[in-house]
Coordinates of C-alpha atoms and ligand atoms in Angstrom, one line a residue:
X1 CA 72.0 73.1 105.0
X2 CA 74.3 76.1 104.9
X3 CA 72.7 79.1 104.0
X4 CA 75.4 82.4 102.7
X5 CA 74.9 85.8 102.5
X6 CA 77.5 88.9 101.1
X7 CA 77.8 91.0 103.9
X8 CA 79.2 93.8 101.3
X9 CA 78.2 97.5 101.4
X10 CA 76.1 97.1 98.4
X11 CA 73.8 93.5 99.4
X12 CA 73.3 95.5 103.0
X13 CA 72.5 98.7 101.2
X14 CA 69.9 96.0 99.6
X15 CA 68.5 94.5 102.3
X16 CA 71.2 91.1 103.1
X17 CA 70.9 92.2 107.0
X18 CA 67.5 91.8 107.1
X19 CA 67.3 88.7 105.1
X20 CA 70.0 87.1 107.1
X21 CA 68.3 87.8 110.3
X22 CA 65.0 86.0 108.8
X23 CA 66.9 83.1 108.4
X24 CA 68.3 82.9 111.9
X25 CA 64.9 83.8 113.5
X26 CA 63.7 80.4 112.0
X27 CA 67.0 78.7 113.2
X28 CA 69.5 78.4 110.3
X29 CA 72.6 79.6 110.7
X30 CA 74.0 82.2 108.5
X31 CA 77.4 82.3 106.9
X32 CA 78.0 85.9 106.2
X33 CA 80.7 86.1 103.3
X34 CA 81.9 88.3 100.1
X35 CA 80.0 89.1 97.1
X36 CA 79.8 87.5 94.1
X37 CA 80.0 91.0 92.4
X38 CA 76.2 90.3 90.5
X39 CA 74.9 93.3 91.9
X40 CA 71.1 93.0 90.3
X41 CA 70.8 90.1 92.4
X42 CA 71.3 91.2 95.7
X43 CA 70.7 90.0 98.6
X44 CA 71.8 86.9 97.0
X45 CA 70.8 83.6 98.6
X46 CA 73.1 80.5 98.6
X47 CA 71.8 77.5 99.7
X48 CA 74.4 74.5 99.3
X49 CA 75.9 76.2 95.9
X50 CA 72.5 77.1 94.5
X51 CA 71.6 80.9 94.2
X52 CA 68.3 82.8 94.8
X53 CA 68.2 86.4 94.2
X54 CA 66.7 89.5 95.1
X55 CA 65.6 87.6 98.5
X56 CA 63.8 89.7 100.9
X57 CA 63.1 88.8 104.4
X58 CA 59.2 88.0 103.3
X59 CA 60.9 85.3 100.3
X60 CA 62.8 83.2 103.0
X61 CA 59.8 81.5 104.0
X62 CA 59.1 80.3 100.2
X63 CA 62.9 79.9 99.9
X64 CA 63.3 77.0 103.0
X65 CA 59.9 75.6 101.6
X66 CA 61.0 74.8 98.2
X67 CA 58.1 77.2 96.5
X68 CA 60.8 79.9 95.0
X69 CA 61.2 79.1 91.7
X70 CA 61.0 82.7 90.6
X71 CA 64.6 83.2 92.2
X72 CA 66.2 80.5 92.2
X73 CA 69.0 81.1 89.2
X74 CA 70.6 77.8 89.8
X75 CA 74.3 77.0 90.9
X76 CA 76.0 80.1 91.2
X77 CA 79.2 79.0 89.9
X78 CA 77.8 78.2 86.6
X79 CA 75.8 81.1 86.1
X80 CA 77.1 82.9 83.1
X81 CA 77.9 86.1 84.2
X82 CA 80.5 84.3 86.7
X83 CA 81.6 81.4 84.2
X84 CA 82.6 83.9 81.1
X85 CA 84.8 86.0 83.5
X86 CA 88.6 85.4 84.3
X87 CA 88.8 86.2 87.9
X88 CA 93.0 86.5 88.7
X89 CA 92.2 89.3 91.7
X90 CA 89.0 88.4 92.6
X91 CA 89.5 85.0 92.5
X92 CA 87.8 84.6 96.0
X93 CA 84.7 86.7 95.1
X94 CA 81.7 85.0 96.6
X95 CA 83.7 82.1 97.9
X96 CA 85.5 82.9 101.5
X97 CA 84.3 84.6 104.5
X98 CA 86.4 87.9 104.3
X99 CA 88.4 87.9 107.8
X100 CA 88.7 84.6 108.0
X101 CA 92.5 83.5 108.0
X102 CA 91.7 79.8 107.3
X103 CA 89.7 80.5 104.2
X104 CA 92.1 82.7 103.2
X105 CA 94.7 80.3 103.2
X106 CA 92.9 77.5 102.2
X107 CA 92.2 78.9 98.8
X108 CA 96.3 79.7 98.0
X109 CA 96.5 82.4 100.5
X110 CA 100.3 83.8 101.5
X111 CA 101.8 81.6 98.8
X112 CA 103.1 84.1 97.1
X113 CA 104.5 86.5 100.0
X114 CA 106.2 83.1 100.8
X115 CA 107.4 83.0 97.3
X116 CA 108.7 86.2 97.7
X117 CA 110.7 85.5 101.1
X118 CA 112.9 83.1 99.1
X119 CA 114.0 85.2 95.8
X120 CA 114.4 88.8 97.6
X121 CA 113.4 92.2 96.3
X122 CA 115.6 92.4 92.9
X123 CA 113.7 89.1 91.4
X124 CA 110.6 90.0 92.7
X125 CA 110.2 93.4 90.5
X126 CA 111.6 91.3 87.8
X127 CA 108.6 88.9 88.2
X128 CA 106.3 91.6 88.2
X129 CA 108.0 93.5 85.1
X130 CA 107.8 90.3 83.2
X131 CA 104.2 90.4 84.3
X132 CA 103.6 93.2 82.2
X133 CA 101.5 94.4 85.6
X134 CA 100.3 98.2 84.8
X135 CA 98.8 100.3 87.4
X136 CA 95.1 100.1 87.5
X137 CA 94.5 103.3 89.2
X138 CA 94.3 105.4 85.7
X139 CA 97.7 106.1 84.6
X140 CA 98.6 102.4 83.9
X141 CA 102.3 103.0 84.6
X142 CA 104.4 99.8 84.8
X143 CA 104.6 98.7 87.9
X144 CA 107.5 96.4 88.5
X145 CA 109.7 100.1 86.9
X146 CA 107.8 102.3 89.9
X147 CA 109.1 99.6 92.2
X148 CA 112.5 99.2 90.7
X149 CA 112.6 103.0 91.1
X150 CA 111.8 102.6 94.4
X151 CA 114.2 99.8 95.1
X152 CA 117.6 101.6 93.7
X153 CA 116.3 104.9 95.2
X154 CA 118.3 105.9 98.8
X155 CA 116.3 106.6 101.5
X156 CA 116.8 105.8 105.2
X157 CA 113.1 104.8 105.1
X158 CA 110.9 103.5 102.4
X159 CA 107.0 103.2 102.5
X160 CA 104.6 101.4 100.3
X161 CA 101.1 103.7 100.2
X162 CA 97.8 101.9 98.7
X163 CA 95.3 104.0 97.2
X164 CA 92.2 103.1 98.3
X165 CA 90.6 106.8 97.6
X166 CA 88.0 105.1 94.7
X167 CA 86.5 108.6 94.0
X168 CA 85.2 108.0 90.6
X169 CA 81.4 107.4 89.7
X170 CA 80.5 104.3 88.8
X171 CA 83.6 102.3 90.4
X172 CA 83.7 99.9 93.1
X173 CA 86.3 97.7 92.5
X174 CA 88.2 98.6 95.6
X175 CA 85.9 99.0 97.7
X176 CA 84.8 95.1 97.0
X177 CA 88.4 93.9 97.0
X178 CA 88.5 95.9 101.0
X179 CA 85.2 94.4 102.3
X180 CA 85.7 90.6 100.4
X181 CA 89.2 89.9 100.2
X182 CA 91.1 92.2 102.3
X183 CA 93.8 90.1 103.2
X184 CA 94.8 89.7 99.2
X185 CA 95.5 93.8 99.8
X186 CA 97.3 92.9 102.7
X187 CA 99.9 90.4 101.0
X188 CA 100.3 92.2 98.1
X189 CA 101.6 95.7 99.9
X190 CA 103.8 93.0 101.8
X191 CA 105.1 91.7 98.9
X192 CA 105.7 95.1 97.9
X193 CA 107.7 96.3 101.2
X194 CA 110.0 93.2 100.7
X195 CA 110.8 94.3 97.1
X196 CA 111.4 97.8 97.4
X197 CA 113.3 97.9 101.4
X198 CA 110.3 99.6 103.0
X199 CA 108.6 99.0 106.5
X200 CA 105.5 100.3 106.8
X201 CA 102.9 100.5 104.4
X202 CA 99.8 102.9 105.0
X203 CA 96.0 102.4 103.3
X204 CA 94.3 105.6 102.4
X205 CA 90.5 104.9 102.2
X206 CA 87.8 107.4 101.9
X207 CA 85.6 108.5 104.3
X208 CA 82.4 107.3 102.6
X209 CA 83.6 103.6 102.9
X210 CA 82.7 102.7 106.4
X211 CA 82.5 98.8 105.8
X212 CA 85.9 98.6 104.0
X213 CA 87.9 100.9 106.8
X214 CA 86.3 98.5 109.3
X215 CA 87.4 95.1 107.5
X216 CA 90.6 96.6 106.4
X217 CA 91.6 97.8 110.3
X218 CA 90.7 94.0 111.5
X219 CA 92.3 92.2 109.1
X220 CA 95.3 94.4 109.3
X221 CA 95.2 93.3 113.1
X222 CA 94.6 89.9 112.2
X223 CA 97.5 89.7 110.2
X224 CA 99.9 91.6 111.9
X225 CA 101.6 88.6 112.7
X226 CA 102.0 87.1 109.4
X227 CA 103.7 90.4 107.7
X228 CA 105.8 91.0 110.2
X229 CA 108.2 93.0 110.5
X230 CA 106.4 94.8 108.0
X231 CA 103.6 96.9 109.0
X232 CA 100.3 98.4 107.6
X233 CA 98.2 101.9 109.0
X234 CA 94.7 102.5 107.6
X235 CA 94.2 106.1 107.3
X236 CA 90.8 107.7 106.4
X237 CA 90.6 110.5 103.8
X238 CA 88.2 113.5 103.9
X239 CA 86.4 112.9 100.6
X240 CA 88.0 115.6 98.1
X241 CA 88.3 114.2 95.3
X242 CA 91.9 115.5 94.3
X243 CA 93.0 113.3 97.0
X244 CA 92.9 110.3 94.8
X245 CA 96.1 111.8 92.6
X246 CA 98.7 111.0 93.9
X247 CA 101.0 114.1 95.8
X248 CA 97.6 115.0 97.0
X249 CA 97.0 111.8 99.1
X250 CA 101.1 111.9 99.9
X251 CA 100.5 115.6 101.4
X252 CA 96.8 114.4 103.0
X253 CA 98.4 111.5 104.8
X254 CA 101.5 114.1 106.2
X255 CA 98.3 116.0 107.8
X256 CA 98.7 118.4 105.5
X257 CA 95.7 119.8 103.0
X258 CA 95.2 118.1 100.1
X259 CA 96.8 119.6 97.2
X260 CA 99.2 118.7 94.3
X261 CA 102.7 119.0 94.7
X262 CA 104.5 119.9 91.2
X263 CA 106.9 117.1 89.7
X264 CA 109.5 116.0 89.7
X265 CA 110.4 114.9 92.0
X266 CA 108.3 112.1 92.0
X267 CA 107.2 110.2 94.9
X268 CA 109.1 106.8 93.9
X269 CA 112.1 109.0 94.3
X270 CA 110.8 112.0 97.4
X271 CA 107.2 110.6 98.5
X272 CA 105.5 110.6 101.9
X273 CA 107.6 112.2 104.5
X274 CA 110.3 112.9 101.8
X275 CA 111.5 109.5 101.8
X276 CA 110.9 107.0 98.3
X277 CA 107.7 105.8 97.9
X278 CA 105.6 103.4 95.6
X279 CA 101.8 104.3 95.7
X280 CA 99.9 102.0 94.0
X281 CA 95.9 101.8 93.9
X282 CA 94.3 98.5 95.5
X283 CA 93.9 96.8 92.4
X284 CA 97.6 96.9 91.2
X285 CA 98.6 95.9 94.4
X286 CA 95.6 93.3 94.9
X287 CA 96.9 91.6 91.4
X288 CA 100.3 91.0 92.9
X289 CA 100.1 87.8 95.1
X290 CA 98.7 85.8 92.2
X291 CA 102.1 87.0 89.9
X292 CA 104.0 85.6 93.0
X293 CA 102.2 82.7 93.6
X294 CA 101.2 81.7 90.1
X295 CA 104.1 83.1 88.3
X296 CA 104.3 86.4 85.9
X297 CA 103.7 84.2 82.9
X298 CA 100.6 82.8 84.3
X299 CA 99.2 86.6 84.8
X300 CA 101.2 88.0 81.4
X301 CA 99.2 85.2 79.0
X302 CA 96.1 87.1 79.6
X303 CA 95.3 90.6 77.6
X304 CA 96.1 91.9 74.5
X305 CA 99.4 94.2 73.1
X306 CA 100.9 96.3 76.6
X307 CA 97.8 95.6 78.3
X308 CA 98.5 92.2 80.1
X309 CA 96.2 90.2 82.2
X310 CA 93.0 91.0 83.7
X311 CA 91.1 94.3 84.4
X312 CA 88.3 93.8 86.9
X313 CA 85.8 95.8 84.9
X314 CA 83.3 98.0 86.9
X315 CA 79.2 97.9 84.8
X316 CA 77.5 100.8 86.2
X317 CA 74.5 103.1 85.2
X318 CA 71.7 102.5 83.3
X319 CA 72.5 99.0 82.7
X320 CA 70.1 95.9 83.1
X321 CA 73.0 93.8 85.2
X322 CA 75.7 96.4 86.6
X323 CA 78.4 94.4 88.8
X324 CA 82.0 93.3 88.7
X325 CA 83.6 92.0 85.6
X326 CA 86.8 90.3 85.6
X327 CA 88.4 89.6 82.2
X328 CA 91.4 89.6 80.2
X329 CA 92.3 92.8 78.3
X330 CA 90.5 92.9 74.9
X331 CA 87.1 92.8 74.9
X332 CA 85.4 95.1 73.5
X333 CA 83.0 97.8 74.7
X334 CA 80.2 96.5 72.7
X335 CA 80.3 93.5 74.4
X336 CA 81.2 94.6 77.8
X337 CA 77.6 96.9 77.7
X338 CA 75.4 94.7 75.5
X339 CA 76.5 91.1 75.4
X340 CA 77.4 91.2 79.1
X341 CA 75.7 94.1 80.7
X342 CA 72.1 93.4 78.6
X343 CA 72.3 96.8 77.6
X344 CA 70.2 99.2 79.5
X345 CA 67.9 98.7 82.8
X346 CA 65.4 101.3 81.3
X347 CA 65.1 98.9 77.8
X348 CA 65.7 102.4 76.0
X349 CA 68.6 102.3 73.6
X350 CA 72.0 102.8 74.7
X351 CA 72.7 106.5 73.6
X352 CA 76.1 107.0 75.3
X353 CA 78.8 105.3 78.0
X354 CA 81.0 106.8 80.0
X355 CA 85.0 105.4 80.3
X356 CA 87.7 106.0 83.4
X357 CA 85.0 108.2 85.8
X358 CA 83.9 111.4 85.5
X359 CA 86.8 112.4 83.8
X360 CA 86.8 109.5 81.2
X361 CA 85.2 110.1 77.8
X362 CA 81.9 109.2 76.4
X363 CA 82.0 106.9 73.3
X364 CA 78.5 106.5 71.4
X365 CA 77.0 103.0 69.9
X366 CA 79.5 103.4 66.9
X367 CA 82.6 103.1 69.2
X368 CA 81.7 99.9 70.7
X369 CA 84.0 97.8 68.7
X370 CA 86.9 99.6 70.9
X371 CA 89.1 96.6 73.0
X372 CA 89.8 97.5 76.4
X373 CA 93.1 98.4 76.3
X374 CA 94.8 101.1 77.1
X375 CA 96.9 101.9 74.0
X376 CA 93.6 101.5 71.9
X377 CA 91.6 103.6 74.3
X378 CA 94.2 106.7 74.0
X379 CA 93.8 106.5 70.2
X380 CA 90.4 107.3 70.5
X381 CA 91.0 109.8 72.4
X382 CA 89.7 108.4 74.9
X383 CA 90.7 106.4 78.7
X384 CA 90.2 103.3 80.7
X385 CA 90.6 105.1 83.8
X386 CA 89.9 102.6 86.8
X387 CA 87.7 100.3 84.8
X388 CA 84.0 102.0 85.3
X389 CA 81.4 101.9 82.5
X390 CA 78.5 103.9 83.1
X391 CA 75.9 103.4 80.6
X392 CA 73.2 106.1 79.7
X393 CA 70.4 105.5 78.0
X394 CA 68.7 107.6 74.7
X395 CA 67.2 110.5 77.4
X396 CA 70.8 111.8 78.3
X397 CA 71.3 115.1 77.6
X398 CA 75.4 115.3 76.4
X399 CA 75.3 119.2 76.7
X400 CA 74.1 119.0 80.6
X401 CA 76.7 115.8 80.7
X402 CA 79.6 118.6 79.6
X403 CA 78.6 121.1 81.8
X404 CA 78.8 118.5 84.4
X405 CA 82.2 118.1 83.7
X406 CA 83.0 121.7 84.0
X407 CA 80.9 121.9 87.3
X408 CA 82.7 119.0 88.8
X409 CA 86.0 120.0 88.3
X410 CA 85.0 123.0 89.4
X411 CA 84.2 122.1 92.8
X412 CA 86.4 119.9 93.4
X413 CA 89.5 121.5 92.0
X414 CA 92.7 122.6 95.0
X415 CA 92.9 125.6 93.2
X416 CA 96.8 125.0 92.6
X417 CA 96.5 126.3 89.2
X418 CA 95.0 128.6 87.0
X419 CA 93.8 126.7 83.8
X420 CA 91.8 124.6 86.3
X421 CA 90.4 126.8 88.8
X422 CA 89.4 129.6 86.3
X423 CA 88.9 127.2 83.4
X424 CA 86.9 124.7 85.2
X425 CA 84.2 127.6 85.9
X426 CA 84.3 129.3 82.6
X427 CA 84.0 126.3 80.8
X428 CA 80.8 125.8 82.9
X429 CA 79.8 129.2 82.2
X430 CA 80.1 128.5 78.5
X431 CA 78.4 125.5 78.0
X432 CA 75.4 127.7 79.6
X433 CA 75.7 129.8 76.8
X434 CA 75.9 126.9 74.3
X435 CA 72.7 125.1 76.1
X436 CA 70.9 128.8 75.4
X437 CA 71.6 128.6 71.9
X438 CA 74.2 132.0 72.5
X439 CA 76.3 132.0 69.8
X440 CA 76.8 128.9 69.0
X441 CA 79.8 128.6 66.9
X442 CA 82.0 131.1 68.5
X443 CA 81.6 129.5 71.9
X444 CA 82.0 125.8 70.5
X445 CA 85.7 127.0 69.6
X446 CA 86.2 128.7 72.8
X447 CA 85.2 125.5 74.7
X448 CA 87.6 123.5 72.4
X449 CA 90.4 126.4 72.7
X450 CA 89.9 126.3 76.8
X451 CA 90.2 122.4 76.7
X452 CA 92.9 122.5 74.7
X453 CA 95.0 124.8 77.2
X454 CA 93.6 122.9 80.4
X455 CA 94.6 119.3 79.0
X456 CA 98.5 120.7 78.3
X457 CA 98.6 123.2 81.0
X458 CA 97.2 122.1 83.7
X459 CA 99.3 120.3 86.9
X460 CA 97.6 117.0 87.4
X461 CA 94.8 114.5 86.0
X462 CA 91.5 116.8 87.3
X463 CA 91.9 119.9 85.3
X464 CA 94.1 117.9 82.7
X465 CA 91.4 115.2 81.7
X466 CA 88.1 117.3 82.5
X467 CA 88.8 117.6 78.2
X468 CA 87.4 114.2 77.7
X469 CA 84.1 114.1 78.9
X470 CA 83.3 117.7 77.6
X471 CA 85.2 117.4 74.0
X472 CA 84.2 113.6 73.1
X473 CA 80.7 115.0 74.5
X474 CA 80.6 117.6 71.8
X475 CA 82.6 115.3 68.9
X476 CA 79.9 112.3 69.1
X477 CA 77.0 114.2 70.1
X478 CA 77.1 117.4 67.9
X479 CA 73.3 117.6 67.5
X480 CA 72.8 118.5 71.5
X481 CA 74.9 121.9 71.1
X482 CA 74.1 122.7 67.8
X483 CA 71.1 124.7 66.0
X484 CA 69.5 121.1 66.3
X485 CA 68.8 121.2 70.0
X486 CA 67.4 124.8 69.6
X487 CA 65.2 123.0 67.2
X488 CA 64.0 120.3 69.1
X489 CA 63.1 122.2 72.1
Ligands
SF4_1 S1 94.8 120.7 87.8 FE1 93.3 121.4 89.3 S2 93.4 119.9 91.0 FE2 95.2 119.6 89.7 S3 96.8 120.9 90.6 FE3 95.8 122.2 89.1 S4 94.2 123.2 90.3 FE4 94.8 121.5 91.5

């Protein structure tokens, strides 16, 4: 009997360590692999394709004596979180043991750097444009025309960068793809050096991802060998958050402190060490092998309108089962937090969800027929961000939520310029005086006049999109700024 067990961040965070070690202390060996991404059920159990979940160490006992029907949830494949999803990227999710070679190439592994070997750099951005691939990081910029940029650009050196600097609440897509699949990463910034001309590539992880640094410094030793002569670097941010946009990570990795550099020119053009550059986050770049391998028809007949293929959606919060959704573009919200998610872990109504991070927008109930896509998303004024959906539940308070926002960017602004690093802190200052029930109406308009000049004048995505969260905040939830919340408390 072969008993497997995530050894991701999150099931050890849960207890999967302890529960593993039960199982060996009564002599069954333990096959430690990825996760299966259902995070309310870990540690997740498999025994011989059937799952039991949440296991602790004093359930093992029951488990191996067949008296566990509580948690037993059946074959894992089949359960219908997994078997509704369309998992391109995290195809291996739950299914290989993360640095090992043979399982990686067993299940289609290097077929499509091999693919890429034979048609050269010029088809392989046409592939990916006719993928209709867009970067999954926030911006959602076409990839195969960042690469192409990259390509035709002259440089006596070219680098490939991966974003790994997952800074927003409520994501963990990356940090999943690192720890469970990190030679997919691997491939995919391969591919990408073949297309564009570059050498080296470089991995910029955070700090505060000590499991994925590890995995992604041994599998980048691991396959050394299989790039070559292309070469990868794992670098290890400090943990500002600014150092997920991208100039800010260029000028972080140089050893330099982390702030924004003005464009143009961009970094596809004069990026890290002033040479052209594609940075791509670990998702965009994690999608690639399969366009390679499979095709960019295979990825570009999933999604809906500009938004092709799959988005490996992030259920966070308040929700009954948070975890890792992969699905084609176009479902909506509604069904992402309801259908899917079972709405809220506290059984209170869903009052409000969050969209893109701390910096995304907060749609209420009567928004939940919104696809994700990012075309739809902007028209309601509104972003997918990197895919996390954090669900709050009818005890949110919307005005502390927008001072939040204020607070946030506040800290964690580099200070660059003005309309962030002042406006970030008046903005906060404001929304105290809106909470105290200080002139109400005068200061709503100054907090909509102050977003309005830090979403056009600001340098880059912090001070720019702190607007969301703090105007859609106020739009949909008027009553908790209003005379009304004077009222009520
Ligand atoms: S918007 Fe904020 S984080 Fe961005 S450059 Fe300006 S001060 Fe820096």
């Amino acid at each position: 009997m072969q008993v497997r067990i995530s050894d991701d961040a999150l099931a050890i965070a849960c207890g999967a360590d302890r529960v593993a070690q039960r199982f060996t202390e009564l002599g069954h060996a333990v096959v430690r692999t990825s996760s299966w991404g259902m995070h309310w059920l870990e540690p997740l159990v498999e025994l011989d394709g059937i799952g039991y979940g949440p296991v602790g160490p004093g359930d093992v006992d029951a488990i191996m004596a067949g008296t566990a029907d509580h948690l037993r949830i059946g074959a894992i494949a089949d359960h219908p979180f997994l078997a509704s999803q369309t998992r391109l990227t995290f195809a291996r999710a739950g299914r290989t043991r993360p640095l090992s070679l043979e399982d990686y190439a067993d299940t289609g592994g290097w077929l499509g750097l091999h693919t890429a070997r034979e048609i050269g750099g010029e088809a392989i951005v046409d592939m990916l444009k006719a993928s209709g691939l867009r970067g999954r990081g926030g911006a959602g910029f076409p990839a195969g025309i960042k690469w192409d940029t990259v390509r035709l650009a002259r440089g006596h050196r070219k680098y490939i960068v991966c974003n790994a600097d997952e800074g927003d609440s409520g994501t963990f897509a990356d940090r999943m793809l690192m720890e469970g699949d990190p030679f997919c990463l691997i491939e995919g910034m391969a591919i990408a050096g073949l297309a564009v001309g570059a050498g080296k590539g470089f991995v910029y992880i955070r700090s505060e991802y000590p499991h994925a640094i590890a995995k992604m410094r041994a599998a980048a030793l691991l396959a050394a060998p299989l790039i070559a002569p292309f070469e990868i670097e794992i670098r290890v941010g400090a943990g500002a958050y600014v150092c997920g946009e991208e100039t800010s990570l260029l000028n972080s990795l140089e050893g330099k402190r982390g702030e924004v550099r003005a464009k143009p020119p961009l970094p596809a053009i004069e990026g890290l060490f002033g040479c052209p550059t594609v940075v791509n986050n670990v998702l965009t770049l994690a999608a690639v092998p399969f366009v390679l391998a499979e095709g960019a028809q295979a990825y570009a007949e999933y999604g809906m309108g500009r938004s092709r293929g799959t988005m490996p959606i992030q259920l966070a919060g308040n929700i009954r089962y948070g975890g890792l959704y992969e699905t084609a573009f176009g479902v909506t919200l509604g069904q992402l937090v309801n259908d899917i998610g079972g709405g809220t872990a506290s059984g209170r109504p869903v009052r409000a969800v969050q969209v893109g991070g701390p910096l995304g927008a907060y749609f209420p109930p009567a928004l939940f027929d919104t696809p994700f896509d990012y075309e739809a998303f902007t028209a309601v004024d509104g972003l997918i961000g990197h895919g996390g959906i954090t669900v709050f539940d009818d005890s949110v308070d919307m005005a502390a939520q927008a001072r939040f926002a204020f607070e946030f960017c506040a800290i964690e602004s580099c200070g660059k310029c003005t309309p962030c690093r002042i406006g970030a802190v008046r903005g906060k200052e404001t929304i105290d005086k809106l909470i105290s029930g200080d002139s109400v109406a005068s200061n709503l308009a100054l907090v909509s006049d102050l977003c309005e000049t830090m979403k056009f004048g600001s340098l880059c995505a912090l001070g720019g999109f702190t607007p969301y969260p703090v105007m859609s905040a106020i739009t949909h939830f008027p009553e908790d700024f209003g005379p009304e919340r004077q009222a009520a408390e």
